[in-house]
mmCIF file of C-alpha atoms in Angstrom:
data_model
loop_
_atom_site.group_PDB
_atom_site.id
_atom_site.type_symbol
_atom_site.label_atom_id
_atom_site.label_comp_id
_atom_site.label_asym_id
_atom_site.label_seq_id
_atom_site.Cartn_x
_atom_site.Cartn_y
_atom_site.Cartn_z
ATOM 1 C CA MET A 226 -52.777 -37.543 66.521
ATOM 2 C CA HIS A 227 -53.261 -34.291 64.189
ATOM 3 C CA THR A 228 -53.451 -34.853 60.544
ATOM 4 C CA ILE A 229 -50.354 -32.880 59.658
ATOM 5 C CA GLU A 230 -48.401 -34.716 62.390
ATOM 6 C CA GLN A 231 -49.781 -38.158 61.296
ATOM 7 C CA MET A 232 -48.742 -37.481 57.733
ATOM 8 C CA ILE A 233 -45.270 -36.449 58.429
ATOM 9 C CA ARG A 234 -44.728 -39.384 60.819
ATOM 10 C CA HIS A 235 -45.790 -41.729 58.245
ATOM 11 C CA CYS A 236 -43.744 -40.342 55.462
ATOM 12 C CA ASP A 237 -40.880 -42.499 54.451
ATOM 13 C CA TRP A 238 -38.686 -39.512 53.871
ATOM 14 C CA PHE A 239 -38.510 -38.784 57.446
ATOM 15 C CA LYS A 240 -38.175 -42.265 58.960
ATOM 16 C CA GLY A 241 -35.431 -42.441 61.526
ATOM 17 C CA VAL A 242 -35.368 -38.814 62.578
ATOM 18 C CA PRO A 243 -35.724 -37.912 66.466
ATOM 19 C CA ASP A 244 -39.012 -36.393 67.830
ATOM 20 C CA ASP A 245 -37.486 -32.926 67.709
ATOM 21 C CA ALA A 246 -37.218 -33.043 63.832
ATOM 22 C CA TYR A 247 -40.894 -34.078 63.556
ATOM 23 C CA ILE A 248 -41.951 -31.165 65.833
ATOM 24 C CA GLU A 249 -40.098 -28.699 63.598
ATOM 25 C CA LEU A 250 -41.674 -30.123 60.441
ATOM 26 C CA VAL A 251 -45.036 -30.030 61.895
ATOM 27 C CA LYS A 252 -44.583 -26.515 62.870
ATOM 28 C CA ALA A 253 -43.539 -25.530 59.463
ATOM 29 C CA ALA A 254 -46.255 -27.283 57.623
ATOM 30 C CA ARG A 255 -49.445 -25.618 56.229
ATOM 31 C CA ILE A 256 -52.538 -27.198 54.709
ATOM 32 C CA LYS A 257 -53.804 -25.516 51.490
ATOM 33 C CA HIS A 258 -56.936 -26.629 49.546
ATOM 34 C CA PHE A 259 -56.829 -26.796 45.753
ATOM 35 C CA ASP A 260 -60.046 -26.957 43.818
ATOM 36 C CA GLU A 261 -60.599 -29.307 40.843
ATOM 37 C CA ARG A 262 -58.531 -28.653 37.939
ATOM 38 C CA LYS A 263 -56.227 -26.300 39.751
ATOM 39 C CA TYR A 264 -52.494 -26.369 39.471
ATOM 40 C CA LEU A 265 -50.263 -26.606 42.246
ATOM 41 C CA TYR A 266 -47.443 -25.654 40.120
ATOM 42 C CA ARG A 267 -46.763 -25.225 36.244
ATOM 43 C CA LEU A 268 -43.991 -26.003 34.029
ATOM 44 C CA GLY A 269 -41.205 -23.585 34.597
ATOM 45 C CA ASP A 270 -42.566 -22.235 37.943
ATOM 46 C CA THR A 271 -40.259 -21.952 40.791
ATOM 47 C CA THR A 272 -41.177 -23.435 44.115
ATOM 48 C CA GLU A 273 -40.375 -23.554 47.735
ATOM 49 C CA SER A 274 -42.336 -26.493 49.011
ATOM 50 C CA VAL A 275 -42.654 -30.233 48.990
ATOM 51 C CA TYR A 276 -46.231 -31.554 49.146
ATOM 52 C CA GLY A 277 -48.201 -34.361 50.895
ATOM 53 C CA VAL A 278 -51.811 -35.333 49.819
ATOM 54 C CA ILE A 279 -54.235 -35.483 52.713
ATOM 55 C CA LYS A 280 -57.150 -35.934 50.651
ATOM 56 C CA GLY A 281 -57.678 -36.060 46.770
ATOM 57 C CA PHE A 282 -55.782 -36.813 43.766
ATOM 58 C CA VAL A 283 -52.857 -34.840 41.954
ATOM 59 C CA ARG A 284 -51.629 -35.589 38.529
ATOM 60 C CA ILE A 285 -48.198 -35.134 37.434
ATOM 61 C CA LYS A 286 -47.812 -34.336 33.857
ATOM 62 C CA ILE A 287 -45.805 -32.579 31.123
ATOM 63 C CA SER A 288 -47.478 -30.245 28.805
ATOM 64 C CA SER A 289 -46.415 -28.681 25.415
ATOM 65 C CA ILE A 290 -46.725 -25.143 24.072
ATOM 66 C CA GLN A 291 -49.364 -26.495 21.582
ATOM 67 C CA GLY A 292 -51.332 -27.771 24.724
ATOM 68 C CA GLN A 293 -50.614 -31.311 24.349
ATOM 69 C CA GLU A 294 -50.179 -33.251 27.601
ATOM 70 C CA PHE A 295 -48.530 -36.421 28.713
ATOM 71 C CA ALA A 296 -49.655 -37.652 32.152
ATOM 72 C CA ILE A 297 -46.732 -39.310 34.241
ATOM 73 C CA THR A 298 -48.359 -40.501 37.490
ATOM 74 C CA GLU A 299 -50.813 -39.629 40.173
ATOM 75 C CA PHE A 300 -50.697 -39.244 43.790
ATOM 76 C CA SER A 301 -53.515 -39.570 46.434
ATOM 77 C CA THR A 302 -53.933 -39.883 50.159
ATOM 78 C CA HIS A 303 -50.716 -40.302 52.262
ATOM 79 C CA ALA A 304 -48.482 -39.710 49.007
ATOM 80 C CA TRP A 305 -45.655 -37.043 49.115
ATOM 81 C CA PHE A 306 -44.058 -35.612 46.119
ATOM 82 C CA GLY A 307 -42.191 -32.289 44.780
ATOM 83 C CA GLU A 308 -38.850 -33.483 46.260
ATOM 84 C CA TYR A 309 -37.140 -32.211 42.915
ATOM 85 C CA SER A 310 -37.487 -28.721 44.700
ATOM 86 C CA LEU A 311 -34.903 -29.800 47.194
ATOM 87 C CA SER A 312 -32.154 -29.813 44.478
ATOM 88 C CA GLU A 313 -30.393 -26.753 43.133
ATOM 89 C CA GLN A 314 -32.545 -26.770 40.307
ATOM 90 C CA PRO A 315 -35.238 -24.277 40.997
ATOM 91 C CA VAL A 316 -37.526 -24.621 37.865
ATOM 92 C CA ARG A 317 -40.368 -27.182 37.923
ATOM 93 C CA MET A 318 -39.861 -29.728 34.996
ATOM 94 C CA PHE A 319 -43.389 -30.989 35.453
ATOM 95 C CA GLU A 320 -46.862 -29.812 36.348
ATOM 96 C CA ALA A 321 -49.018 -30.879 39.258
ATOM 97 C CA GLN A 322 -52.741 -30.525 38.974
ATOM 98 C CA ALA A 323 -55.556 -31.346 41.360
ATOM 99 C CA LEU A 324 -57.943 -33.855 39.730
ATOM 100 C CA GLU A 325 -60.399 -33.238 42.343
ATOM 101 C CA GLY A 326 -60.939 -30.844 45.431
ATOM 102 C CA SER A 327 -57.660 -31.718 47.307
ATOM 103 C CA SER A 328 -56.348 -30.959 50.701
ATOM 104 C CA ILE A 329 -52.409 -30.508 50.493
ATOM 105 C CA ILE A 330 -49.653 -30.223 52.941
ATOM 106 C CA GLU A 331 -47.190 -27.525 52.019
ATOM 107 C CA LEU A 332 -43.732 -28.131 53.682
ATOM 108 C CA PRO A 333 -40.954 -25.482 53.143
ATOM 109 C CA LYS A 334 -37.995 -27.065 51.481
ATOM 110 C CA ARG A 335 -35.665 -24.786 53.496
ATOM 111 C CA VAL A 336 -37.000 -26.613 56.512
ATOM 112 C CA VAL A 337 -36.363 -30.073 55.079
ATOM 113 C CA LYS A 338 -33.065 -29.372 53.678
ATOM 114 C CA ALA A 339 -31.796 -27.927 56.991
ATOM 115 C CA LEU A 340 -33.164 -30.953 58.767
ATOM 116 C CA ALA A 341 -31.316 -33.246 56.134
ATOM 117 C CA GLU A 342 -28.044 -31.614 56.770
ATOM 118 C CA LYS A 343 -28.580 -32.256 60.428
ATOM 119 C CA TYR A 344 -30.041 -35.707 60.098
ATOM 120 C CA PRO A 345 -28.513 -37.381 56.840
ATOM 121 C CA VAL A 346 -30.956 -40.313 57.147
ATOM 122 C CA ILE A 347 -33.361 -38.113 55.283
ATOM 123 C CA TYR A 348 -30.975 -37.827 52.253
ATOM 124 C CA LYS A 349 -30.726 -41.679 52.264
ATOM 125 C CA ASN A 350 -34.552 -42.046 52.511
ATOM 126 C CA LEU A 351 -34.863 -39.471 49.593
ATOM 127 C CA PHE A 352 -32.432 -41.331 47.467
ATOM 128 C CA LEU A 353 -34.266 -44.687 47.990
ATOM 129 C CA ASP A 354 -37.612 -43.248 47.232
ATOM 130 C CA GLN A 355 -36.275 -41.361 44.240
ATOM 131 C CA SER A 356 -34.515 -44.596 42.840
ATOM 132 C CA ASP A 357 -38.091 -46.455 43.228
ATOM 133 C CA ARG A 358 -39.685 -43.757 41.255
ATOM 134 C CA THR A 359 -37.067 -43.578 38.604
ATOM 135 C CA LEU A 360 -37.384 -47.331 38.105
ATOM 136 C CA LYS A 361 -41.182 -46.849 37.641
ATOM 137 C CA MET A 362 -40.337 -43.839 35.214
ATOM 138 C CA CYS A 363 -38.143 -46.005 32.938
ATOM 139 C CA GLU A 364 -40.795 -48.841 32.975
ATOM 140 C CA LEU A 365 -43.524 -46.272 31.956
ATOM 141 C CA LEU A 366 -41.208 -44.791 29.100
ATOM 142 C CA SER A 367 -40.468 -48.434 27.992
ATOM 143 C CA ALA A 368 -44.187 -49.060 27.744
ATOM 144 C CA MET A 369 -44.789 -45.929 25.845
ATOM 145 C CA LEU A 370 -42.029 -46.453 23.406
ATOM 146 C CA PHE A 371 -42.482 -50.231 22.737
ATOM 147 C CA TYR A 372 -45.936 -51.345 23.681
ATOM 148 C CA PRO A 373 -49.042 -51.021 21.513
ATOM 149 C CA LEU A 374 -51.924 -48.807 22.622
ATOM 150 C CA LYS A 375 -54.109 -51.706 23.823
ATOM 151 C CA ALA A 376 -51.233 -52.864 26.170
ATOM 152 C CA ARG A 377 -50.747 -49.298 27.404
ATOM 153 C CA ILE A 378 -54.446 -48.850 28.195
ATOM 154 C CA ALA A 379 -54.605 -52.225 29.925
ATOM 155 C CA GLY A 380 -51.305 -51.364 32.054
ATOM 156 C CA ARG A 381 -52.694 -48.005 33.182
ATOM 157 C CA LEU A 382 -55.951 -49.398 34.152
ATOM 158 C CA LEU A 383 -54.199 -52.160 36.178
ATOM 159 C CA TRP A 384 -51.980 -49.672 37.801
ATOM 160 C CA PHE A 385 -55.280 -47.560 39.014
ATOM 161 C CA ALA A 386 -56.869 -50.988 40.174
ATOM 162 C CA GLN A 387 -53.998 -51.789 42.149
ATOM 163 C CA HIS A 388 -53.594 -48.378 43.768
ATOM 164 C CA TYR A 389 -57.152 -47.235 43.985
ATOM 165 C CA GLY A 390 -59.088 -50.410 43.691
ATOM 166 C CA GLN A 391 -61.724 -51.511 45.955
ATOM 167 C CA GLU A 392 -63.336 -55.098 46.027
ATOM 168 C CA GLU A 393 -67.000 -55.009 45.159
ATOM 169 C CA ASN A 394 -69.207 -58.033 44.251
ATOM 170 C CA GLY A 395 -66.338 -59.937 42.828
ATOM 171 C CA SER A 396 -64.906 -56.869 40.838
ATOM 172 C CA VAL A 397 -62.271 -54.385 41.622
ATOM 173 C CA LYS A 398 -63.775 -50.933 41.390
ATOM 174 C CA ILE A 399 -61.460 -48.059 40.726
ATOM 175 C CA ASP A 400 -62.359 -45.347 43.281
ATOM 176 C CA LYS A 401 -61.819 -42.224 40.872
ATOM 177 C CA LYS A 402 -63.597 -40.904 38.028
ATOM 178 C CA MET A 403 -61.629 -40.947 34.632
ATOM 179 C CA SER A 404 -62.751 -39.791 31.332
ATOM 180 C CA GLN A 405 -61.649 -41.527 27.993
ATOM 181 C CA THR A 406 -60.005 -38.032 27.283
ATOM 182 C CA GLU A 407 -58.036 -38.727 30.416
ATOM 183 C CA LEU A 408 -57.012 -42.295 29.658
ATOM 184 C CA ALA A 409 -55.976 -41.029 26.074
ATOM 185 C CA ASP A 410 -53.575 -38.428 27.717
ATOM 186 C CA LEU A 411 -52.195 -41.237 30.116
ATOM 187 C CA THR A 412 -51.542 -43.472 27.239
ATOM 188 C CA SER A 413 -50.559 -41.012 24.386
ATOM 189 C CA GLY A 414 -53.383 -42.288 22.235
ATOM 190 C CA SER A 415 -56.512 -40.659 20.568
ATOM 191 C CA ARG A 416 -59.740 -40.468 22.253
ATOM 192 C CA GLN A 417 -61.463 -42.389 19.288
ATOM 193 C CA ARG A 418 -58.813 -45.243 19.601
ATOM 194 C CA VAL A 419 -59.033 -45.383 23.300
ATOM 195 C CA ASN A 420 -62.992 -45.623 23.083
ATOM 196 C CA LYS A 421 -62.652 -48.409 20.501
ATOM 197 C CA ILE A 422 -60.297 -50.501 22.895
ATOM 198 C CA ILE A 423 -62.353 -49.779 25.938
ATOM 199 C CA LYS A 424 -65.410 -51.165 24.085
ATOM 200 C CA GLU A 425 -63.506 -54.346 23.207
ATOM 201 C CA PHE A 426 -62.571 -54.722 26.828
ATOM 202 C CA GLU A 427 -66.230 -54.396 27.817
ATOM 203 C CA ALA A 428 -67.268 -57.014 25.065
ATOM 204 C CA LYS A 429 -64.892 -59.507 26.474
ATOM 205 C CA ASN A 430 -66.185 -58.794 29.997
ATOM 206 C CA ILE A 431 -62.915 -57.489 31.206
ATOM 207 C CA LEU A 432 -64.383 -54.438 32.527
ATOM 208 C CA SER A 433 -67.447 -52.383 32.883
ATOM 209 C CA ILE A 434 -68.020 -48.460 33.189
ATOM 210 C CA HIS A 435 -70.590 -46.615 35.140
ATOM 211 C CA GLY A 436 -70.388 -42.920 35.305
ATOM 212 C CA GLN A 437 -66.788 -42.556 34.221
ATOM 213 C CA ARG A 438 -65.864 -44.986 37.081
ATOM 214 C CA TYR A 439 -64.255 -48.379 35.755
ATOM 215 C CA SER A 440 -64.914 -51.695 37.426
ATOM 216 C CA ILE A 441 -62.294 -54.413 36.602
ATOM 217 C CA LYS A 442 -64.366 -57.680 36.318
ATOM 218 C CA ASP A 443 -61.288 -59.966 35.284
ATOM 219 C CA MET A 444 -57.999 -58.825 36.524
ATOM 220 C CA GLN A 445 -55.968 -61.747 35.076
ATOM 221 C CA ALA A 446 -57.598 -61.212 31.607
ATOM 222 C CA LEU A 447 -56.609 -57.360 31.910
ATOM 223 C CA LYS A 448 -53.014 -58.521 32.692
ATOM 224 C CA ASN A 449 -53.168 -60.759 29.660
ATOM 225 C CA GLU A 450 -53.974 -57.711 27.508
ATOM 226 C CA ILE A 451 -50.404 -56.349 28.419
ATOM 227 C CA GLN A 452 -48.559 -59.252 26.839
ATOM 228 C CA ILE A 453 -47.230 -58.264 23.480
ATOM 229 C CA LYS A 454 -48.088 -60.982 21.058
ATOM 230 C CA ASP A 455 -46.039 -62.029 18.062
ATOM 231 C CA ASN A 456 -48.958 -61.383 15.724
ATOM 232 C CA GLY A 457 -49.010 -57.565 17.098
#
């Protein structure tokens, strides 16, 4: 099965549609390559597509005029995103940036919207997917507002381990490079404070770092660091 067809047929948004709909989606789809650090779209951009990741990593984030950034989430192989473009709000509220060389499917929103009008199950699928993402967004905002930096770092590392982790010699190796500056962006902390906490985790034998790649040596201990203690 061709890569585009395989991706579209495995996309939760399109579950329950007939073969004719898949054929139309496949015909309309295009593959585009984005180099490392290139943007798929920027804050305020208009767009006419939704996206599926064939290979690579894409970060969704918010940036300020002063250059400050807050990373919301990341998408990797087989993930779809950009569904906000299907609404009547044409301007992007977030930015999408390739973290490494990435191959992306671009699917015109006009085709998706036309098929959704014909097969309302697509709207149902999009609603369920968006509900799940909204819940995760609320959990993230809660953590950013109420959890100390150490817990936020542990939570982000745990998320990466669960989504990109590979078992290796009793540890869970996170299969992506991540600098401490990036981790600071993901947790709204300074690089210096993040560095101090990471060194503490290393000293506790919770994790190890090799060339900007993290290996979680004790998943339970990492989970324990997320707990808010009465003594702060």
